[in-house]
Amino acid sequence: MIQLKNLERSYKTPAGQFFVLRRVNLEIQQGEFITIMGPSGAGKSSLLNALALLDDAWDGEYWFREQAVHKMKRKERADLAKKNVGMVFQSYHLLDDLTVRENIDLPLSYKDIPHKLRQGMVADTLDRFQIVAKKDLFPSQLSGGQQQLVGVARAVIHKPPLLLADEPTGNLHSSQAKEIMELFRELNQQGTTIVQVTHSEANAAYGSRVIQLRDGWVVSDTANPELQPYEAVKQ
Amino acid sequence: MTGLLQDIRYGLRQLRKSPGFTAVAIVSLGLGIGANTAIFTLINQLVLKSLPVRDPQHLVSFGKAVDGGEVDGIGPGPLDIFPYDFYKQIERTHDPFLEISASGSFPVTVSVRNRPKDAARQALTQLVSGTFFQVLGVEAALGRTILPDDADAPGRNPVAVVSYRYWEEKLEADRSVIGRVITINGTSFTVIGVAPPPFFGAELNEQEPDMWLPITMQQQVTLQPSLLNPHGLFWVHMMGRLKEGTTPNQGKAWATQQLQRFMVTREGGTISDKRRREIGQMYIDMLPGGRGVSHLREQFSRPLYILMGVVVLVLAIACANLANFLLAKAAAREREISTRLAIGAGRWRLVRQILTEALLLSLLGSVAGLTLALVGTRMLVYFVVQGAKNSALTPNPDLTVLAFTLAVSVATGALFGIAPAWRASQMRVVTALHSARTATGSGIRSSRMLPNLLIAAQVALSLVLLVGAGLFLRTLQNLRNQNLGFNRRNLLLVDFNAKLGGYKSEQLRGLYDRLLNGIRTLPGVRSASISGTQPISPGSWTSPIFVQGYTPAPNENIMTFLNRVSPSYLDTVGIPVLQGRSIGREDTPTSMKAVLINQSVAKHFFPHGDAIGHQFTIADPSVPGVWRIVGIVGDAKYGPLRDEQKRMIYLPLEQLTADDHFAYSIQVRAEGDPKNIESEIRTALAEVDPDLPLLKVRTISQEVDSFVENERLISQLANFFSLIALSLACIGLYGVLTYNVVKRTNEIGIRMALGARTEGILWMVLRESLLLLAAGIAVGIPATIGVARIVRSQLFGLSSFDAATFMTAIGAIAIVILIAAYLPARRAAKVDPMVALRYE
Ligand SMILES: Nc1ncnc2c1ncn2[C@@H]1O[C@H](COP(=O)(O)OP(=O)(O)OP(=O)(O)O)[C@@H](O)[C@H]1O
Ligand SMILES: [Mg+2]
């Protein structure tokens, strides 16, 4: 589904160029459930943002179903992302002005989906996440965990083929976390490709493949045992 | 106290922190407060301020006393101009009054020699009764004032009190000037006193008099027949000082009774019952005289009040901007404020800090405003007095003005400080901290409510101002561009005075010929003529006419204006002859008396169109005999441009005698711009007689403009201020939208991450400003209609709902607002979601 070739991301800082992703080569197959792990600051969120096509300031090649994303204009990338990607943000990013229901409805509102259908989808999702009672509250009236739930609901409502989740259970009670993971597994079984970032081994266990990042380098990948230890590459 | 100092220091630090915005705020406020101060300075001087005299509250004016001149044939109604002998009569008893004074109703321009060998200079004098200075309660700064003994009989006494300014500028501030003999129009006068510096007489007009002369010296000063005889013309204004405990109404009753008795005696034994009834309806109003009398006040107080309304709105718009600015700042500090509240800061303290900042801003703004006002008032005064040099109107602010400005600035500070202060006092610690933690940054909906309301209000106010300005502009255009009934291209008008030049009636014929020949032979001159008064200026020569074979209905108005013209007048000015012939060379002193009438006269007296050949007599005894109508000419506008056409008859200058043979106006039709040949004309006239006083030279356009001064003042300033208002509203909208966009960067980023298109984002921001625009206009239209009704009486040639003006104003606002909104909208559309998502 996705192929990254020598993807690099760097920031210009006063101290010079600072790399957060280094020569990332990665192949993601349709239907995979991948977990990205690594210490804080390793570049996990950066990689996810690149995959989500939110970030477009990277170098290298990005192939999405045989389409050369690296050659696309910003607008084409945005369209591609809109059709294919759902994203759960590390810091939720709910809109304070909108109610829970409106927040969940947001991705649908940017697609040409008939109003009736949209209402049904929103109702289903509220139901599935058991937040019907909260549907008219504003995010500021929710607990952190509840906000995270809404963030997940919003990411999956339009059934994107690729679901990217940045620590989707960071603020959740372990039983709630388990429910989310069960949901992810279910989505995965229905064909959704999932890439999640997590620090939790338990969550990682739901996935089919684990990738370790360190200082921007992919240092191990369960699907690719031959991967050179990154110290060696670094030389 | 230390708390206050701390607040001030803190406020100043806050202002320094955002110097750009502070500058914009101070300039906006400066414009608003400056405009208010400038207009108020004028209102204060024209309308509010008392004369610099003793106990001005006891002074009353006999009627409005604003129109000057010499008139006769007074009808029923209020009277404000009187014959000299009426003054003499009531001054003898002056029952409810301590004193009554009289003064000439027009200033007299004289030629003065301050020393025997000095060149003669023009000076403006006022004729006053011996009681004048006593009534006003003014003592001389040097020497003495004119006293009753100085003015007790015609021809007494040749004495003069000069103004302080005249003394300083023309008499070298010479302290030994008392007793010096100066020559006024050929008569020797002794300087007996210098008036105190602020004193300018009892009239507040364009130009203050240079000296006051006894009214009994009228003949020597005006070089005209005596106006002092019994049964003389009506020509003096009167003032009185009421006795302690007497009301103006008692004064009115007494004076009215005196007047009616006087009129009955004046008109002799055989008064018709009708005239008796008319006299019974005459009365004298006692109006407050403490502020002096002023035709400028009559003329400009309404425009100034309208402009005051305009600048108050401008200030309101500036205030709304500042309120938004402080709201934004307070919102940006929400986290800080809630943290302070959480650690126990008092709310009152916070409110005080915000109010202090607002007041600091407004005080800085008022300093800027005062500076702007100094310049602005100078221009305003210059406009109102039409460049006259010695005016009692001064552009300098007095204590009242300073107090006004201070009050305005405190009021504005409170006005725009209250909203943010209130917001801060309402803030709940928990919500603020909570939302700071979740920090998606777009804030709750209601936080955008107040700024949006303010923007909509600004749009509404701008609409009111723009429509108002548009209506005034169209009014001005309509007045200027109306068909005046003559050709106003390339016409130059010259006023001269042969009487002041020492000419006798018999010499005039030759003089007129030489003048006209001198001008006509100049290159670039097409034709020239001489007349009693200029086109547009009606003059004051009016009289009833008695048309033979026409019996006027009872009470019918048979007055008409009269002008005396040389044969070339109609041709030069471009008034068409509609029927019959014009006046020509053949109309000599010995030939049949020929007269032209204008269409209005023809319509009134000859509805069947058979005027030519009819004859009439003129009530004015100085033009005796029977006049035969030889032609009907088109109506030309005389007098105020809003007035209806006046009846006018044209008499041949040649056929008039004595005083009526004097003409004061020359018209020159040039080939091109008449300004170009002005100096040649001056030279040509000086060659005829270097001593002939030329009083005023101007083009017809300037003359027409002088009739639309009020309209020009309102229109130009209203337009100027409405543009400022619109700019302020735009700056406000731009600021608020930009601030909103910045505040919503994170939200916009999320929306983009979730699939919103850039056009969608652009539209989202634009839609918001369109809504504000629509709301503002929806509120603005009824408000504008209301305001337009108030100024209806000032309009000319269009209704107060003039659709074109409304549409233009709405269109202008829409365009400008959309431009102001587009920039922040584009900024929003350019948000990079990656950056935005990191934005906390
Ligand atoms: N805008 C930026 N400018 C400079 N450096 C940045 C910027 N954004 C991210 N970084 C750097 O990139 C590195 C990777 O950040 P990233 O958010 O991908 O880490 P992460 O692995 O997701 O960490 P965590 O587990 O804490 O979420 C960090 O060292 C961070 O400092
Ligand atoms: Mg991260």
CSV table of C-alpha atoms in Angstrom, one decimal, chain A residues 9 11 45-46 49 54-56 74-75 78-79 81-82 85 87 89 91-99 102-103 106-110 138-144 147 154, chain B residues 431 434-435 437-446 448 744 746-759 761 764 829-834 836-840:
chain,number,residue,atom,x,y,z
A,9,ARG,CA,12.8,15.0,7.6
A,11,TYR,CA,14.4,21.1,10.8
A,45,SER,CA,4.9,11.5,15.5
A,46,SER,CA,7.0,13.0,12.7
A,49,ASN,CA,2.6,13.1,10.1
A,54,LEU,CA,0.0,16.5,6.8
A,55,ASP,CA,3.7,17.2,6.6
A,56,ASP,CA,5.1,17.7,3.2
A,74,ARG,CA,0.0,20.1,-2.0
A,75,LYS,CA,-3.6,20.1,-3.1
A,78,ALA,CA,-4.6,16.9,0.6
A,79,ASP,CA,-7.2,15.2,-1.6
A,81,ALA,CA,-5.3,12.2,2.4
A,82,LYS,CA,-8.9,13.2,2.7
A,85,VAL,CA,-6.4,8.6,5.9
A,87,MET,CA,-5.8,10.3,12.1
A,89,PHE,CA,-3.8,12.9,17.2
A,91,SER,CA,-3.0,15.8,21.7
A,92,TYR,CA,-6.6,15.0,20.5
A,93,HIS,CA,-7.0,18.3,18.6
A,94,LEU,CA,-10.7,18.6,19.1
A,95,LEU,CA,-12.4,21.8,18.2
A,96,ASP,CA,-13.5,23.7,21.3
A,97,ASP,CA,-16.3,25.5,19.5
A,98,LEU,CA,-18.0,22.4,18.4
A,99,THR,CA,-19.9,19.8,20.4
A,102,GLU,CA,-20.2,18.2,15.5
A,103,ASN,CA,-16.5,17.2,16.1
A,106,LEU,CA,-16.4,17.2,10.9
A,107,PRO,CA,-14.5,14.7,8.5
A,108,LEU,CA,-17.8,13.8,6.9
A,109,SER,CA,-18.7,17.5,6.4
A,110,TYR,CA,-15.7,17.8,4.1
A,138,PHE,CA,-18.2,20.7,24.3
A,139,PRO,CA,-14.7,19.2,24.6
A,140,SER,CA,-13.9,21.5,27.5
A,141,GLN,CA,-16.6,19.7,29.4
A,142,LEU,CA,-15.1,16.3,29.0
A,143,SER,CA,-12.3,14.5,30.8
A,144,GLY,CA,-9.0,13.9,29.0
A,147,GLN,CA,-11.7,13.7,24.7
A,154,ARG,CA,-13.6,11.2,14.7
B,431,THR,CA,-12.8,27.0,32.8
B,434,HIS,CA,-9.1,23.8,32.0
B,435,SER,CA,-9.2,25.1,28.5
B,437,ARG,CA,-4.8,22.5,29.4
B,438,THR,CA,-6.8,21.1,26.6
B,439,ALA,CA,-5.6,24.1,24.6
B,440,THR,CA,-7.0,23.7,21.2
B,441,GLY,CA,-7.0,27.5,21.3
B,442,SER,CA,-10.0,28.5,19.3
B,443,GLY,CA,-11.7,29.7,22.5
B,444,ILE,CA,-15.4,29.5,23.2
B,445,ARG,CA,-17.9,30.9,20.8
B,446,SER,CA,-19.0,33.7,23.0
B,448,ARG,CA,-16.0,36.2,19.5
B,744,ARG,CA,-7.9,29.9,15.3
B,746,ASN,CA,-4.9,25.5,15.5
B,747,GLU,CA,-8.6,25.0,14.6
B,748,ILE,CA,-7.9,25.8,11.0
B,749,GLY,CA,-5.0,23.3,11.0
B,750,ILE,CA,-7.2,20.6,12.4
B,751,ARG,CA,-9.9,21.3,9.8
B,752,MET,CA,-7.3,21.0,7.1
B,753,ALA,CA,-6.0,17.8,8.5
B,754,LEU,CA,-9.5,16.5,8.5
B,755,GLY,CA,-9.9,17.4,4.8
B,756,ALA,CA,-11.0,21.0,4.6
B,757,ARG,CA,-10.0,22.7,1.4
B,758,THR,CA,-8.2,26.0,1.2
B,759,GLU,CA,-11.2,27.6,-0.5
B,761,ILE,CA,-11.1,27.9,4.9
B,764,MET,CA,-15.2,30.3,6.3
B,829,ALA,CA,-6.0,29.7,3.9
B,830,LYS,CA,-2.2,29.6,3.9
B,831,VAL,CA,-2.0,28.0,7.3
B,832,ASP,CA,0.3,25.0,7.2
B,833,PRO,CA,-1.5,22.2,9.1
B,834,MET,CA,1.7,20.9,10.4
B,836,ALA,CA,-0.9,24.8,13.1
B,837,LEU,CA,-1.2,21.4,14.9
B,838,ARG,CA,1.8,22.3,16.9
B,839,TYR,CA,0.3,25.7,17.6
B,840,GLU,CA,-0.6,25.9,21.2
